[in-house]
Amino acid sequence: MKKIRLRVNGTWRELIVDAGTVLLEVLREDLRLTGAKQSCDRKGQCGACTVVVNGKAARSCLTRMADLEDADVITVEGLGTPDNPHLIQEAFVLSGAIQCGFCTPGMIMAAKALLDANPNPTVGDIKQALRRNLCRCTGYVKIIEAVQLAGRFLRGEATPEAVRPTAAQGVMGVPHPRPSAMAKACGTAYFTADYPIRGALELAVLRSSLPHARIVSIDASVAEKMPGVAGVLTAADIKGTNVLKYLVADRPVLCKDKVRYIGDPILAVAADTRENAEKALSKVQVKLEPLPALSDPETALTADALPLHADLPNLCYDQPQIKGDAEKAMGDSAAVVAARFKTQINHQAPLEPEATVAYWEKGEAGGEDQLVIIGRSINIHFHLGMLQSALGWENMRYIEAFSGGQFGIKIDIISEGIAGAAAIHFKRPVRYIPGIAESMLMTSKRHAFDMQVKLAADAKGNLTAYCNDFIVDNGAYYSIGHVVAYRALLMLSGSYHIPNVSARGRLVYTNNPWGSAARGAGPPQINFALECAMDMLSEKLGMDPFEFRLQNFLKPGQSKSTGRVVKEWPLPELMEAMRPNYQRAVKEAAAGSSGKLKRGVGLGTGSFGIGGPGDASVAAVELDSDGGISVYAAAADPGEGNDSMLTQLTAEFMGIPLDRVRLHTRDTGNTAASGPAAGSRVTYMIGNALINALEQLKAAMQETGAKTAQELEAAGKPKRYVGRKKNEEVGPLDPKTGQGPSFESQVHAVQMVELEVDTETGKVKILKMTTAVDAGPVINPLNLTGQLEGGMDMGVGFALREEYVAGKTKDWVTFKFPTIRDSFDMEVIIRETPRPKGPLGSTGVGEMCMVPTAPAVINAIRNATGVWVYDLPATPEKIKAALAAA
Amino acid sequence: MSAHTPEEGKPQGRRVRMIAGREVAFDDEGFFDDFENWSEAIFEALAHESGIAVITDRHWQVVRFLREFYAYNGRAPLNNQLRQGTGIRLLELEGLFPEGLKQGARRLAGLPNPKTCN
């Protein structure tokens, strides 16, 4: 050990530490400065732990304490506080550079080191300085803008006061800073792992290294006797059903007899420290007997394949969709194209690893103690019910911490089950804070699709028929399962009028990682096939892909593949808004290709349904004693800006200042059960429930003339109102025809990619991406563009780089996480067609950019090189192989 | 009730039943699709189905509390709130409803399940 004296945020500290201790440990665990985050298992890959050491940016996870004698360390907490923020923190807030906020402290500290040395950096300087800091939410666009704005502030060329929107500018459509942004900028927003619990047990979990095996024996006798160990938790110790049932009761909290994918949990060791838990875990002896693995849907569907789950068939969903007569129409068509497209299993890749803490609150007289779970849920009320059943403990509460992104991954329970079970079994508080490698193992993944496609048109270029026979790899457990295939069918015909459709969607259990929600959940995969086929067909017809799309958009009065007639479809206007950019891009691509570098332009469109059949939501509002309004709605906000949405809708509708709106969204103990933050539904569904509640409150206030809670109650009216939103259509698709109800609203987008392919290496460089979007009247423009920019970046990763391979993808390097160096120019074109049923005319936008991006990229590669890549991701190796075969 | 039958291997989704003279939609766990579709007559029919032979004032007290709580809060009460709100201890509450507090009391009182993706 060694005594180290260093200055942290201006205060001299003396610490006695082990030789191997790193600064991040001391900051987070000893000094409780939790602004510095940890995402990459201390490999220096993410930059979330960046602080300033002796004037330079340093990754505190790699900085040894032994090297810090007399060092000067500044963390994000030392820069400023929400009441007295630093100009860099102000710039990040005002630029909309903060979404989930998990990367923010590290970004801000890297920016601080840069701006101290270079107050007027170029974009290149910024990219160089922030090259080690990862962000999944923003596509880096607004982060670069924030550093530039901070430079202007620091150089005295602008002030936060001059940039910050004023009340006089109004509420709707104004980029008011999101309510949570400053806490995230100052490191005072608590993410799950930031909660210390004195005396809590830490968990280490043994997970299967085999895709399919029988658990023959478990011997934990040595582990149980090791220092600090409280005990070992197995399935036999769980008092409830031990099953985390989302839609189908098939996923155990801890496996009892069998493991079904690489990562399935077998047991947990609980100890006084994580280190002791991990040491003991290494001494547990588990004997697994390998079973034949269902490695893909094809294998799982063979006649002799054993069912993965004893009482369930491997084919767990099979839904046709028939509109008109596609076979006849194909035969009558002037042009037909056919291809097989595949998409990969992918990790949603929130920067924050999975995490849960659990503790006990003493029950009041006569009552049992309450188990409180703090985690990353996006549907706290539903997840609470799942946990109560699985763990056999009714008196439970769920609190959503600040959440470092999720992109669908938290639609289902992950680490909460094991943490809760351990807390109950040991009757102790518990922290289960796995690293990123284990997070990748345990979490759901984006489903892989395998699609056989045919698309046809007549001689005039009108689409006539579409066939798509697709199989979805469900992985080992159901989770939302058929919902992904169902959503793919609901949006099968994309943006287009296709009079004849023949499709079949199947969902199959395999021994792959379990699939679940992932930004878009189905439509990004299915639209990849359709939009590439659109380019193939336009090429066959000799038509420009821009004009071909424009000609075939749905028009009001025409129907989607579900047979549902649309009343509004403002896509032609978006396409026309894109036209000048398209014409410029085509010209520049033609002029820009030279030698081995080939430039191309690609288009994709998307129409993403929001507010599905049978969906419903609820929100409560209460007039406060000062005339402000409290909103009680479980509207999770893992980064999209739902706090802005609720606040700005309330302020606009009630005509009150933004700071009089108080949100209560995180606790099952005080929120309405508003439903999941999924399917881009929060604005449309919860926003509508909120407006419904506010309408009731407003009517009561107008009737009585009351302006405060006291006045309203004195006038005999309640101060609290519960609002609801219930969609008009219900029910599934017809099981034989796939015809039936669809979404209440759509968000539309046209996407254009400009890229350059190195035909020798197969490497693709994205030069620019332009998206034209219509999500109705904009509530907050920075939040809207932030979602689109992040979606474009994620879509490019899906198209070109990212893939999850169980057992091999284990950190951000092997995942190929996009860095600021991969970032590219983006432009957003906004149109605002009001949606008649949307809250103040708006609808959602969070997933939109995932839908048309991948096909736009692949179409641009084809445009540049003349080759098609049919299976994602389009890696350099695949492009080179396609070029060699051409 | 379970979300799926082994024979079908997939969730059954929403179901509509004629009960006490009305068509009522339930989710795949038998919870009301819509809080407003509940009536006392429907409660009585469902209560008998669930094995409650005699509906007592204590049952009505619990059911009315649950409905008032839901109407005010937009969610079901936690168990300790139910106990405090009714003044009935958990053991007695569980005895009143053979299928338990969630599948029994909450379901029969017409409180919908929290919404999810289905």
Coordinates of N, CA, C and O in Angstrom, one line a residue, chain A residues 245-249 311-313 316 364-367 370 379 381-382 384 394 396 411 478 482-483 614-616 618 668-673 675-676 720 722 724 726 730, chain B residues 2-11 14 28-29 33-36 70-76 78-81 83-84 89-90 94 101-102 106 114-118:
Chain A
K245 N -42.1 -13.6 -16.6 CA -43.0 -13.7 -17.7 C -43.4 -12.3 -18.2 O -44.0 -11.5 -17.6
Y246 N -42.9 -12.1 -19.4 CA -43.4 -10.9 -20.1 C -44.7 -11.2 -20.9 O -45.7 -10.8 -20.5
L247 N -44.5 -12.0 -21.9 CA -45.8 -12.5 -22.6 C -45.9 -14.0 -22.4 O -47.0 -14.5 -22.4
V248 N -44.8 -14.7 -22.3 CA -44.9 -16.1 -22.2 C -44.0 -16.5 -21.0 O -42.9 -15.9 -20.8
A249 N -44.4 -17.4 -20.2 CA -43.7 -17.8 -19.0 C -42.6 -18.8 -19.3 O -42.8 -20.0 -19.1
D311 N -42.8 -27.6 -23.2 CA -44.2 -27.6 -23.5 C -44.6 -26.5 -24.6 O -45.7 -26.1 -24.7
L312 N -43.6 -26.1 -25.3 CA -43.8 -25.1 -26.3 C -43.1 -25.5 -27.7 O -42.0 -26.0 -27.6
P313 N -43.8 -25.3 -28.8 CA -43.1 -25.6 -30.1 C -42.1 -24.6 -30.4 O -42.1 -23.4 -30.0
C316 N -43.0 -20.5 -32.7 CA -43.9 -19.9 -31.7 C -44.8 -18.8 -32.3 O -45.7 -18.3 -31.5
E364 N -44.5 -0.5 8.2 CA -45.2 0.2 9.3 C -45.9 -0.8 10.2 O -46.0 -2.0 9.8
A365 N -46.3 -0.4 11.3 CA -46.9 -1.3 12.3 C -47.7 -2.4 11.7 O -48.7 -2.2 11.1
G366 N -47.2 -3.6 11.9 CA -48.0 -4.7 11.5 C -47.8 -5.1 10.0 O -48.2 -6.2 9.6
G367 N -47.1 -4.3 9.3 CA -46.9 -4.6 7.9 C -45.6 -5.2 7.6 O -44.6 -5.0 8.4
Q370 N -40.9 -3.5 3.0 CA -41.0 -3.3 1.6 C -39.7 -3.4 0.9 O -38.7 -2.7 1.3
N379 N -40.7 0.5 -17.8 CA -42.1 0.2 -17.6 C -42.2 -0.3 -16.1 O -42.5 -1.5 -15.9
H381 N -44.3 -0.1 -13.6 CA -45.4 -0.8 -13.0 C -45.6 -2.2 -13.5 O -45.8 -3.1 -12.7
F382 N -45.4 -2.4 -14.8 CA -45.5 -3.8 -15.3 C -44.3 -4.6 -14.8 O -44.5 -5.8 -14.4
L384 N -42.8 -4.3 -12.0 CA -43.0 -4.6 -10.6 C -43.9 -5.8 -10.5 O -43.6 -6.7 -9.7
E394 N -44.7 -9.7 -2.4 CA -45.7 -8.8 -2.9 C -45.4 -7.3 -2.5 O -45.6 -6.4 -3.4
M396 N -43.5 -4.6 -2.6 CA -42.3 -4.2 -3.4 C -42.6 -2.9 -4.1 O -43.8 -2.6 -4.4
I411 N -37.1 -3.1 -22.1 CA -38.5 -3.4 -22.2 C -38.8 -4.6 -21.2 O -39.9 -4.8 -20.8
Y478 N -38.9 -15.9 -25.0 CA -39.9 -15.2 -25.8 C -39.9 -13.7 -25.7 O -39.9 -12.9 -26.7
H482 N -43.5 -12.3 -30.5 CA -44.3 -12.1 -31.7 C -44.6 -10.6 -32.0 O -44.9 -10.3 -33.2
V483 N -44.5 -9.8 -31.0 CA -44.8 -8.4 -31.2 C -43.8 -7.8 -32.3 O -44.2 -7.0 -33.1
G614 N -55.3 -1.3 -29.5 CA -55.4 -1.8 -28.1 C -54.6 -1.0 -27.1 O -54.7 -1.3 -25.9
D615 N -53.7 -0.2 -27.6 CA -52.8 0.5 -26.6 C -53.7 1.5 -25.8 O -54.7 2.1 -26.2
A616 N -53.2 1.7 -24.6 CA -53.9 2.7 -23.7 C -52.9 3.3 -22.7 O -51.8 2.7 -22.5
V618 N -52.4 6.2 -19.2 CA -53.1 7.0 -18.1 C -52.0 7.9 -17.5 O -50.9 7.6 -17.4
T668 N -43.0 3.7 -8.6 CA -44.3 3.1 -8.6 C -45.2 3.5 -7.5 O -46.4 3.3 -7.5
G669 N -44.6 4.1 -6.5 CA -45.3 4.6 -5.3 C -46.1 5.9 -5.5 O -47.0 6.2 -4.7
N670 N -45.8 6.6 -6.6 CA -46.6 7.9 -6.8 C -46.9 8.2 -8.2 O -47.4 9.3 -8.5
T671 N -46.8 7.2 -9.1 CA -47.1 7.5 -10.5 C -48.3 6.7 -11.0 O -48.6 5.6 -10.5
A672 N -48.9 7.3 -12.0 CA -49.9 6.5 -12.8 C -49.2 5.5 -13.6 O -48.1 5.7 -14.0
A673 N -49.9 4.3 -13.9 CA -49.2 3.3 -14.7 C -49.4 3.6 -16.1 O -50.4 3.1 -16.8
G675 N -47.6 2.9 -18.8 CA -47.1 2.0 -19.9 C -45.7 2.3 -20.3 O -45.0 3.2 -19.8
P676 N -45.2 1.4 -21.2 CA -43.8 1.4 -21.5 C -43.3 2.6 -22.3 O -44.1 3.2 -23.1
R720 N -57.2 17.1 -8.3 CA -56.4 16.1 -9.0 C -57.3 15.4 -10.1 O -58.5 15.1 -9.8
V722 N -57.4 12.4 -13.4 CA -56.7 11.3 -14.1 C -57.1 11.3 -15.5 O -58.4 11.3 -15.8
R724 N -56.9 9.8 -19.5 CA -56.7 8.5 -20.2 C -56.6 8.7 -21.7 O -57.2 9.6 -22.3
K726 N -57.1 6.0 -24.9 CA -57.4 4.6 -25.3 C -57.6 4.6 -26.8 O -58.4 5.3 -27.3
V730 N -58.9 -2.2 -31.6 CA -58.3 -3.2 -30.8 C -58.2 -4.5 -31.6 O -58.8 -4.6 -32.7
Chain B
S2 N -52.9 -18.4 -17.3 CA -51.6 -18.2 -17.9 C -51.8 -17.4 -19.2 O -52.8 -17.4 -19.8
A3 N -50.6 -16.9 -19.7 CA -50.7 -16.0 -20.9 C -50.8 -16.9 -22.1 O -51.1 -16.4 -23.2
H4 N -50.5 -18.1 -22.0 CA -50.6 -19.0 -23.2 C -50.9 -20.4 -22.8 O -50.8 -20.8 -21.6
T5 N -51.4 -21.1 -23.8 CA -51.6 -22.5 -23.5 C -50.5 -23.3 -24.1 O -50.0 -22.9 -25.2
P6 N -50.0 -24.4 -23.5 CA -49.0 -25.1 -24.1 C -49.3 -25.6 -25.5 O -48.4 -25.7 -26.4
E7 N -50.6 -25.9 -25.8 CA -50.9 -26.4 -27.1 C -50.7 -25.3 -28.1 O -50.2 -25.6 -29.2
E8 N -51.0 -24.1 -27.8 CA -50.8 -23.0 -28.8 C -49.4 -22.5 -28.8 O -48.9 -22.1 -29.9
G9 N -48.8 -22.4 -27.7 CA -47.4 -21.9 -27.6 C -47.3 -20.5 -27.8 O -46.2 -20.0 -28.1
K10 N -48.3 -19.7 -27.7 CA -48.2 -18.3 -27.9 C -49.3 -17.6 -27.0 O -50.3 -18.2 -26.7
P11 N -49.1 -16.3 -26.7 CA -50.1 -15.6 -25.9 C -51.4 -15.6 -26.7 O -51.4 -15.5 -27.9
R14 N -56.1 -10.6 -26.2 CA -57.4 -10.1 -25.6 C -58.5 -11.0 -25.9 O -58.6 -11.7 -26.9
D28 N -54.9 -11.2 -21.5 CA -54.7 -12.6 -21.5 C -54.5 -13.2 -20.1 O -54.4 -14.4 -19.9
E29 N -54.5 -12.4 -19.0 CA -54.5 -12.9 -17.7 C -55.8 -12.8 -17.0 O -55.9 -13.0 -15.8
D33 N -59.8 -5.1 -19.6 CA -59.1 -4.3 -20.6 C -59.4 -2.8 -20.3 O -58.5 -1.9 -20.5
D34 N -60.6 -2.5 -19.8 CA -61.0 -1.1 -19.5 C -61.6 -1.0 -18.1 O -62.6 -1.7 -17.9
F35 N -61.1 -0.2 -17.3 CA -61.5 0.0 -15.9 C -63.0 0.4 -15.9 O -63.8 0.0 -15.0
E36 N -63.5 1.1 -17.0 CA -64.8 1.6 -17.0 C -65.9 0.5 -17.3 O -67.1 0.7 -17.1
Y70 N -57.7 3.4 -7.7 CA -57.2 3.4 -9.1 C -57.8 4.7 -9.8 O -57.0 5.3 -10.6
A71 N -59.0 5.0 -9.5 CA -59.6 6.2 -10.2 C -58.8 7.5 -9.8 O -58.7 8.4 -10.7
Y72 N -58.3 7.5 -8.6 CA -57.6 8.7 -8.2 C -56.1 8.7 -8.6 O -55.6 9.8 -8.9
N73 N -55.5 7.5 -8.7 CA -54.1 7.5 -8.9 C -53.7 6.9 -10.3 O -52.5 7.1 -10.7
G74 N -54.6 6.2 -11.0 CA -54.2 5.7 -12.2 C -53.3 4.4 -12.1 O -52.6 4.1 -13.0
R75 N -53.3 3.8 -10.9 CA -52.6 2.6 -10.7 C -53.2 1.8 -9.5 O -54.0 2.4 -8.8
A76 N -52.8 0.6 -9.4 CA -53.2 -0.2 -8.3 C -52.4 0.2 -7.0 O -51.3 0.6 -7.1
L78 N -50.1 -0.4 -3.7 CA -49.2 -1.4 -3.1 C -49.9 -2.0 -2.0 O -50.9 -1.5 -1.4
N79 N -49.4 -3.2 -1.6 CA -50.1 -3.9 -0.5 C -50.2 -3.1 0.8 O -51.3 -3.2 1.5
N80 N -49.2 -2.4 1.1 CA -49.3 -1.7 2.4 C -50.3 -0.5 2.3 O -51.0 -0.2 3.3
Q81 N -50.5 0.0 1.1 CA -51.5 1.1 0.9 C -52.9 0.4 1.0 O -53.8 1.0 1.5
R83 N -53.7 -2.2 2.7 CA -53.9 -2.5 4.2 C -54.2 -1.3 4.9 O -55.2 -1.3 5.7
Q84 N -53.5 -0.2 4.7 CA -53.8 1.0 5.4 C -55.1 1.6 5.0 O -55.9 2.1 5.8
R89 N -56.0 -6.4 7.8 CA -54.6 -7.0 7.7 C -54.5 -7.9 6.5 O -55.4 -8.5 6.0
L90 N -53.2 -8.0 6.0 CA -52.9 -8.8 4.8 C -53.4 -10.2 4.8 O -54.0 -10.7 3.9
E94 N -56.0 -11.7 2.1 CA -55.7 -12.8 1.3 C -56.8 -13.9 1.5 O -57.1 -14.6 0.5
L101 N -54.3 -11.4 -3.8 CA -54.6 -10.0 -3.9 C -54.6 -9.5 -5.4 O -55.5 -8.7 -5.8
K102 N -53.6 -9.9 -6.2 CA -53.5 -9.5 -7.5 C -54.6 -10.2 -8.4 O -55.4 -9.6 -9.0
R106 N -57.6 -7.5 -7.1 CA -57.4 -6.5 -8.1 C -58.1 -6.8 -9.4 O -58.7 -6.0 -10.1
P114 N -51.0 -3.2 -15.7 CA -50.2 -2.1 -16.4 C -50.0 -2.5 -17.8 O -49.8 -3.7 -18.2
K115 N -50.0 -1.5 -18.7 CA -49.9 -1.7 -20.1 C -48.5 -2.2 -20.5 O -47.5 -1.7 -19.9
T116 N -48.5 -3.1 -21.5 CA -47.2 -3.4 -22.0 C -47.3 -3.6 -23.5 O -48.4 -3.4 -24.1
C117 N -46.2 -4.1 -24.1 CA -46.2 -4.3 -25.6 C -46.9 -5.7 -25.8 O -46.3 -6.7 -25.4
N118 N -48.0 -5.7 -26.4 CA -48.6 -7.0 -26.8 C -49.4 -6.9 -28.1 O -50.2 -7.6 -28.4

